[in-house]
mmCIF file of C-alpha atoms and ligand atoms in Angstrom:
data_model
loop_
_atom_site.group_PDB
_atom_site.id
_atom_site.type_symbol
_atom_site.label_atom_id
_atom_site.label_comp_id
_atom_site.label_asym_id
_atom_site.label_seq_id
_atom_site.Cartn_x
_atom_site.Cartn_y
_atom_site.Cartn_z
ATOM 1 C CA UNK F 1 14.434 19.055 -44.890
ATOM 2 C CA UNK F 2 16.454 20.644 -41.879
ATOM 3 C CA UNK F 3 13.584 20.036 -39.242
ATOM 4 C CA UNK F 4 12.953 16.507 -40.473
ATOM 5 C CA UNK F 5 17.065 15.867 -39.997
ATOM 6 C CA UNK F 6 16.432 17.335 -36.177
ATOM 7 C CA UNK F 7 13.476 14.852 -35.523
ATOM 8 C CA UNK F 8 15.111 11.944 -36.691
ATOM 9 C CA UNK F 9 18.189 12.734 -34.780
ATOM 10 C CA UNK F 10 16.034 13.988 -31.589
ATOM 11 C CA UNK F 11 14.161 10.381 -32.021
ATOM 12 C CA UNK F 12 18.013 8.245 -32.238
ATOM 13 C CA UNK F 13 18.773 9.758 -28.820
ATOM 14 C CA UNK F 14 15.679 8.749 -27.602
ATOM 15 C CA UNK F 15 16.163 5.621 -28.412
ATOM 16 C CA UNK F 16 19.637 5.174 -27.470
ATOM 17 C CA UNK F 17 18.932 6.834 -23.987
ATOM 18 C CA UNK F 18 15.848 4.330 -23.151
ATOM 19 C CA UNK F 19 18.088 1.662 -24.062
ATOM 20 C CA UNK F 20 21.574 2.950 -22.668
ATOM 21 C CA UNK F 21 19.553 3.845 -19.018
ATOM 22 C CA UNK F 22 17.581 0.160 -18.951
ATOM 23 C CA UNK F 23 21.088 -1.344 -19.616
ATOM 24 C CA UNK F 24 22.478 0.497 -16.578
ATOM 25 C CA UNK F 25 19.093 -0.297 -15.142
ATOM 26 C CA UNK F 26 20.357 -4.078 -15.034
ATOM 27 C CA UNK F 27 23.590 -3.538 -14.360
ATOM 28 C CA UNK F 28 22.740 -2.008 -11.185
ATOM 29 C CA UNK F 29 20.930 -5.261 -9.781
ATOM 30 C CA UNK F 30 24.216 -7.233 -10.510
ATOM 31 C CA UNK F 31 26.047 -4.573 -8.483
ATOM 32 C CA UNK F 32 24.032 -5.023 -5.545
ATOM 33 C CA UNK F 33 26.929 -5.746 -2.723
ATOM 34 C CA UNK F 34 26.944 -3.325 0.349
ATOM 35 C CA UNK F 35 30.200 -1.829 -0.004
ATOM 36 C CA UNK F 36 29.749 -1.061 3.884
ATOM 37 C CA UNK F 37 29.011 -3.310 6.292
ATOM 38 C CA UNK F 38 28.139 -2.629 10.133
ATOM 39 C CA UNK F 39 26.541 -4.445 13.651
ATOM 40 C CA UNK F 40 25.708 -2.580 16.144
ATOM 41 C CA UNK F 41 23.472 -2.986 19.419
ATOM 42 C CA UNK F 42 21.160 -0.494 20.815
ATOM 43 C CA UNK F 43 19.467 -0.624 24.349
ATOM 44 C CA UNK F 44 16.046 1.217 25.223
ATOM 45 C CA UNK F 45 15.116 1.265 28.951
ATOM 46 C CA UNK F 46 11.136 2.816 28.743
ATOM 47 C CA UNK F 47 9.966 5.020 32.025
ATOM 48 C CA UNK F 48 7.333 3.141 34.226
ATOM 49 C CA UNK F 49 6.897 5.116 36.458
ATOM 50 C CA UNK F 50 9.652 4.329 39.025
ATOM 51 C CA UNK F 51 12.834 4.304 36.854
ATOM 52 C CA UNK F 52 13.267 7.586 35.949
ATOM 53 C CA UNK F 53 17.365 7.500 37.207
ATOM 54 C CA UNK F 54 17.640 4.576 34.822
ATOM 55 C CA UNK F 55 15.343 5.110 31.862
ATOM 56 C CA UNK F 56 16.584 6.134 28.426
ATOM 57 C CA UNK F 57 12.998 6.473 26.898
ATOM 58 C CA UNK F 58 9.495 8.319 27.702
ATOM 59 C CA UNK F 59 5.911 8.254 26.128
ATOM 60 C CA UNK F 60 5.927 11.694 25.200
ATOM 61 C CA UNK F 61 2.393 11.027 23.396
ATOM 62 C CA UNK F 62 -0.511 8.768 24.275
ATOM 63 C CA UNK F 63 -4.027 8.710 22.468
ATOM 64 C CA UNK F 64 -6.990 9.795 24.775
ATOM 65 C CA UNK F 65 -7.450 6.294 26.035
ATOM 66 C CA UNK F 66 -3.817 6.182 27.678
ATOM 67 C CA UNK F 67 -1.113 7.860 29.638
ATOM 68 C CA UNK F 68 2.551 8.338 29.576
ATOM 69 C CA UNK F 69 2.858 6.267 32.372
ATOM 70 C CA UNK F 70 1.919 3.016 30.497
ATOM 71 C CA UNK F 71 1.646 2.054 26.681
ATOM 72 C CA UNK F 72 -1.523 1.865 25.792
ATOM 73 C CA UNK F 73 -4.069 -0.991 25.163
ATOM 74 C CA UNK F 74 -5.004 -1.807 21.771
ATOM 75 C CA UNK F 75 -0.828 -3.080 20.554
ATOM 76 C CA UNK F 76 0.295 0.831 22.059
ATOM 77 C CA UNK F 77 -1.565 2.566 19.268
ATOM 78 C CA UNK F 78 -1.114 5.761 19.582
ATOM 79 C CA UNK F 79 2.233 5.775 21.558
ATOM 80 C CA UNK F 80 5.054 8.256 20.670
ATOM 81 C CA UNK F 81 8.120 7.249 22.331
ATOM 82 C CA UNK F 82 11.040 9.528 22.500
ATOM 83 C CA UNK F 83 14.482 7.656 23.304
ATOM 84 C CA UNK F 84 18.610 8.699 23.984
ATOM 85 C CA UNK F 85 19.781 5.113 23.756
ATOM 86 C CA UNK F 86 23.714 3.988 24.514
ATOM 87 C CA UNK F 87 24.794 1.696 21.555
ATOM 88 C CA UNK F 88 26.848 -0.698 21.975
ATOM 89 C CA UNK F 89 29.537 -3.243 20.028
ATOM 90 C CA UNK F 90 28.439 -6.065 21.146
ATOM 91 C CA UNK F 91 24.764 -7.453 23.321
ATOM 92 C CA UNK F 92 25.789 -5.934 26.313
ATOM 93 C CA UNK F 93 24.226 -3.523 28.230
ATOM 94 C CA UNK F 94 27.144 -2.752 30.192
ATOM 95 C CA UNK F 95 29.281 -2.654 27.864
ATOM 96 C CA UNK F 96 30.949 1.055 26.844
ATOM 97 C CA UNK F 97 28.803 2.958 24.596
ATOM 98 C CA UNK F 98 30.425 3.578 21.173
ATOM 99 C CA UNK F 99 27.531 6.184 20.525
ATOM 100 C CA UNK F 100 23.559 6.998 21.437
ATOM 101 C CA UNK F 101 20.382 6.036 19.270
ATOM 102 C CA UNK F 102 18.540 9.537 19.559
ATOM 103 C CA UNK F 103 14.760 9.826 17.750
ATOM 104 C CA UNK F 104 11.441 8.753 18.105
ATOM 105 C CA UNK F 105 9.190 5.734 17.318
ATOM 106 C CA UNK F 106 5.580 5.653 17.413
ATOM 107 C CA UNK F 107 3.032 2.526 17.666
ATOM 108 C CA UNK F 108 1.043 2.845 14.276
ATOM 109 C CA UNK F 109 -1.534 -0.358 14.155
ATOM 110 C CA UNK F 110 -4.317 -1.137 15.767
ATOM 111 C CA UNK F 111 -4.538 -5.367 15.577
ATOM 112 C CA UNK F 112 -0.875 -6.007 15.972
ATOM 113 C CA UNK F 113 2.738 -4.421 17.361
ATOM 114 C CA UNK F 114 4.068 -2.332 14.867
ATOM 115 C CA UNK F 115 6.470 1.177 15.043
ATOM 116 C CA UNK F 116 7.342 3.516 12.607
ATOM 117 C CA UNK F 117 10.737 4.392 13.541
ATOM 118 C CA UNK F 118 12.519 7.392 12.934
ATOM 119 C CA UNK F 119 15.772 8.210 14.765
ATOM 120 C CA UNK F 120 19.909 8.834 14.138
ATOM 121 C CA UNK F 121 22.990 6.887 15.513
ATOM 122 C CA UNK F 122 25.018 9.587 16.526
ATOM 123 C CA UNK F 123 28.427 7.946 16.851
ATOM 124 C CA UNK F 124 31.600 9.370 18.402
ATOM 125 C CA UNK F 125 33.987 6.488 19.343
ATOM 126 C CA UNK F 126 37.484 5.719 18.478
ATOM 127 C CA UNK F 127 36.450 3.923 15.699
ATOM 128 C CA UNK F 128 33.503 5.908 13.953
ATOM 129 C CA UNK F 129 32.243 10.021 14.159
ATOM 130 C CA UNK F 130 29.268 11.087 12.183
ATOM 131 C CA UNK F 131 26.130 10.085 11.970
ATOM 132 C CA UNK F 132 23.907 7.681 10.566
ATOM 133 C CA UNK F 133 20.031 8.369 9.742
ATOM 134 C CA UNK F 134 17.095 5.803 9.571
ATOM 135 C CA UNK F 135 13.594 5.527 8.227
ATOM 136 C CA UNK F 136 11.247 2.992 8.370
ATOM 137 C CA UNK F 137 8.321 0.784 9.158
ATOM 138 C CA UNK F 138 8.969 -1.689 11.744
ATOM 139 C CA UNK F 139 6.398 -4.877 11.862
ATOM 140 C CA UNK F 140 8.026 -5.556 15.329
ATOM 141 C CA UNK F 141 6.941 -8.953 15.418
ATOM 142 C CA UNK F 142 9.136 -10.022 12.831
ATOM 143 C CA UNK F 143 12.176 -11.529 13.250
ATOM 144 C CA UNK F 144 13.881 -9.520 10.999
ATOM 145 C CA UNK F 145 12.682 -6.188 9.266
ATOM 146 C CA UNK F 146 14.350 -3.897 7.047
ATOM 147 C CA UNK F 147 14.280 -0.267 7.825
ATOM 148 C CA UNK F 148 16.064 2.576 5.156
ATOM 149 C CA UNK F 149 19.569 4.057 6.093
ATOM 150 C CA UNK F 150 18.465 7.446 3.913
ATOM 151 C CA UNK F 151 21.753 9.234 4.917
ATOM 152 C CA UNK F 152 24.621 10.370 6.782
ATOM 153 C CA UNK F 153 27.605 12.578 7.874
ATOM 154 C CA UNK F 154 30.874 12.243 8.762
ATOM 155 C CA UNK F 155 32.542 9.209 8.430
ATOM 156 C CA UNK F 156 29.268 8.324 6.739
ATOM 157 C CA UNK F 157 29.057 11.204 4.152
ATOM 158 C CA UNK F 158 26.333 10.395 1.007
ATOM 159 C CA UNK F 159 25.773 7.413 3.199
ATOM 160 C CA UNK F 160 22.725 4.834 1.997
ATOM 161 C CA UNK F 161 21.005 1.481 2.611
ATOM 162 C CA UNK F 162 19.300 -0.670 4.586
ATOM 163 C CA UNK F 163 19.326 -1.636 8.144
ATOM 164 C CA UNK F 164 17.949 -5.039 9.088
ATOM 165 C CA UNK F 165 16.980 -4.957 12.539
ATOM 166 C CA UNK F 166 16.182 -7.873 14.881
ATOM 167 C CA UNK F 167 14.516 -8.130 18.678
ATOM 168 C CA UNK F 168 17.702 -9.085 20.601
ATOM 169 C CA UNK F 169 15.762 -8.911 23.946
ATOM 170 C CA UNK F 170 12.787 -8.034 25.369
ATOM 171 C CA UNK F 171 11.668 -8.447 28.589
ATOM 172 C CA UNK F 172 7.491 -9.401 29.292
ATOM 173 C CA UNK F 173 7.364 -6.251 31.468
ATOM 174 C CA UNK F 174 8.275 -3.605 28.465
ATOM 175 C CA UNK F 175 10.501 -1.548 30.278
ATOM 176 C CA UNK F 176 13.767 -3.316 28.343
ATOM 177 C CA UNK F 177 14.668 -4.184 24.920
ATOM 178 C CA UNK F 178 17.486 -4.564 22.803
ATOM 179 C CA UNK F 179 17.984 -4.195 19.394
ATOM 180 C CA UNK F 180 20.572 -5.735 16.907
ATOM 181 C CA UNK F 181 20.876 -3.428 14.050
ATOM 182 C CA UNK F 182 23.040 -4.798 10.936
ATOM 183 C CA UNK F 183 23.685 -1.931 8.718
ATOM 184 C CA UNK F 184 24.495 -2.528 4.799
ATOM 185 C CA UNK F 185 25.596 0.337 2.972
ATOM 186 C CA UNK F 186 25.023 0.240 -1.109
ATOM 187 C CA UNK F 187 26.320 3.744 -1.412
ATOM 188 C CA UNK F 188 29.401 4.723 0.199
ATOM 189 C CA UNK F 189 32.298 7.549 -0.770
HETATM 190 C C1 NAG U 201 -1.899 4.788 33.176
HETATM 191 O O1 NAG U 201 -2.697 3.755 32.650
HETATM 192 C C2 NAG U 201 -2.583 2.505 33.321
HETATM 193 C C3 NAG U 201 -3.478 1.501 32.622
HETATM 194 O O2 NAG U 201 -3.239 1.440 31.276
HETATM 195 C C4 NAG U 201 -2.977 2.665 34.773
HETATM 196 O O3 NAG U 201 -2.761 1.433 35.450
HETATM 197 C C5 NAG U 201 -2.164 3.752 35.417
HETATM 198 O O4 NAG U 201 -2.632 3.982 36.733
HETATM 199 C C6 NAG U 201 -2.252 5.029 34.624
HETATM 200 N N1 NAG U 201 -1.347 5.990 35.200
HETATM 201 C C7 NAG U 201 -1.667 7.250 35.408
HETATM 202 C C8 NAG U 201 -0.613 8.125 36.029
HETATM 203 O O5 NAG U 201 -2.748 7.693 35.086
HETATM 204 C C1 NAG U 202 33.438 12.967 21.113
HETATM 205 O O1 NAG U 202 34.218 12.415 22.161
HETATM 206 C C2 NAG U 202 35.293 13.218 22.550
HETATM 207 C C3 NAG U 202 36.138 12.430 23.542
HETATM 208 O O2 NAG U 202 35.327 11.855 24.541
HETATM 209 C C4 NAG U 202 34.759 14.538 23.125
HETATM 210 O O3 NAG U 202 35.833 15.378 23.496
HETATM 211 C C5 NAG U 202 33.915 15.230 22.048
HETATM 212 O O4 NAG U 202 33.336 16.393 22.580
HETATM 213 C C6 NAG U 202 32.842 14.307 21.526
HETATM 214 N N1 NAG U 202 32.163 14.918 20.403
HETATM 215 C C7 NAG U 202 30.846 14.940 20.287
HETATM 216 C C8 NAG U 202 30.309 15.592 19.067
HETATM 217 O O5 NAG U 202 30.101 14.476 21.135
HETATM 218 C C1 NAG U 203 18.687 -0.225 34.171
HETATM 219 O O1 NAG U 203 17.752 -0.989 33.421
HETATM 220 C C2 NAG U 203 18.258 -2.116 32.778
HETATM 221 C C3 NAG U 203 17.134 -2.732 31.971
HETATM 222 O O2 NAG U 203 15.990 -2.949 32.722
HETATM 223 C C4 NAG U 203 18.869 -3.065 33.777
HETATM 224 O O3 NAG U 203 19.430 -4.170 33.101
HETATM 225 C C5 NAG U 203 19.950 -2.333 34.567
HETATM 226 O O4 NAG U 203 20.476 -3.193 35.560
HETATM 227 C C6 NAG U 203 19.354 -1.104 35.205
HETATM 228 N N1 NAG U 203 20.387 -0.375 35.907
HETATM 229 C C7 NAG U 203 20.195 0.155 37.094
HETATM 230 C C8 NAG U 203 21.344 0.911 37.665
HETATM 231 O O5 NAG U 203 19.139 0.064 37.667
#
């Protein structure tokens, strides 16, 4: 008698957690405004060779085929690129750094330009200190791609979301290119 009271009551709160967590499930989706919004630029200047005075970014690994001097053939597979970029407020380059873009990306497909991008905003400005960390595959020849904010500190504490990030420039040589990175937040604190 006892033990078939406990299963039914065990099987109740099954059933009213499966339907109390796909409830919350949807409510979720309806929720889904940024509740931080950000734009911020960020520069990369690659070494070539002869800018080393002026470059913000070095192959630091090239597949067999290549050298640090150059990306490689074959869309720069095999490429790990290093970088200390200045970020800025608005597109330009001059413009006083509010922070650098420190991390890596590396050139990850053989029949077109793609990165995988990991790397940090480290920001220490009047306006912002902490940092913020990304994650992400970036099918560079797309205008705009989506890349995963997984965290942060400071004024970006239990930070998360998703950065969109768009080719602001790009120059034919590959030495420059800007980035426009528009940061949405869905969890704040
Ligand atoms: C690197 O490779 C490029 C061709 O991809 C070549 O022109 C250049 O001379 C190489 N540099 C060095 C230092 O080997
Ligand atoms: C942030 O900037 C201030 C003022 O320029 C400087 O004193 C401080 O050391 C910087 N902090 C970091 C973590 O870079
Ligand atoms: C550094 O490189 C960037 C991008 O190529 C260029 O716009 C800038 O004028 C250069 N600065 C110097 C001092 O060479």
């Amino acid at each position: 008698m006892g033990e078939k009271r406990v299963y039914i009551a065990a099987l109740l709160l099954f059933l009213l957690l499966t339907v109390s967590s796909s409830h919350a499930h949807k409510q979720n989706k309806k929720l889904y405004k940024p509740c931080k919004n950000l734009v911020l630029f960020f520069h990369n200047v690659l070494y070539n060779g002869h800018n080393a005075a002026n470059a913000t970014a070095a192959i630091v690994g090239a597949p067999e085929w290549g050298n640090r001097t150059l990306l490689a053939k074959k869309f720069h597979f095999g490429d790990v690129v290093v970088f200390d970029d200045p970020i800025t407020l608005d597109n330009k380059f001059h413009s006083p750094p509010v922070g650098r873009a420190q991390g890596q990306y590396m050139y990850d497909t053989q029949n077109t330009y793609t990165a995988w991008l990991a790397f940090s905003f480290v920001l220490n400005s009047t306006d912002y200190h902490g940092t913020i960390n990304f994650i992400g595959a970036d099918p560079i020849m797309i205008k705009a791609r989506d890349i995963s904010v997984v965290g942060g500190t400071g004024d970006f504490f239990m930070h998360r979301g998703v950065a969109t990030i768009m080719t602001d420039a790009y120059e034919e040589d590959e030495v420059y290119f800007r980035l426009r990175v528009d940061i949405k937040f869905y969890e704040c604190w």
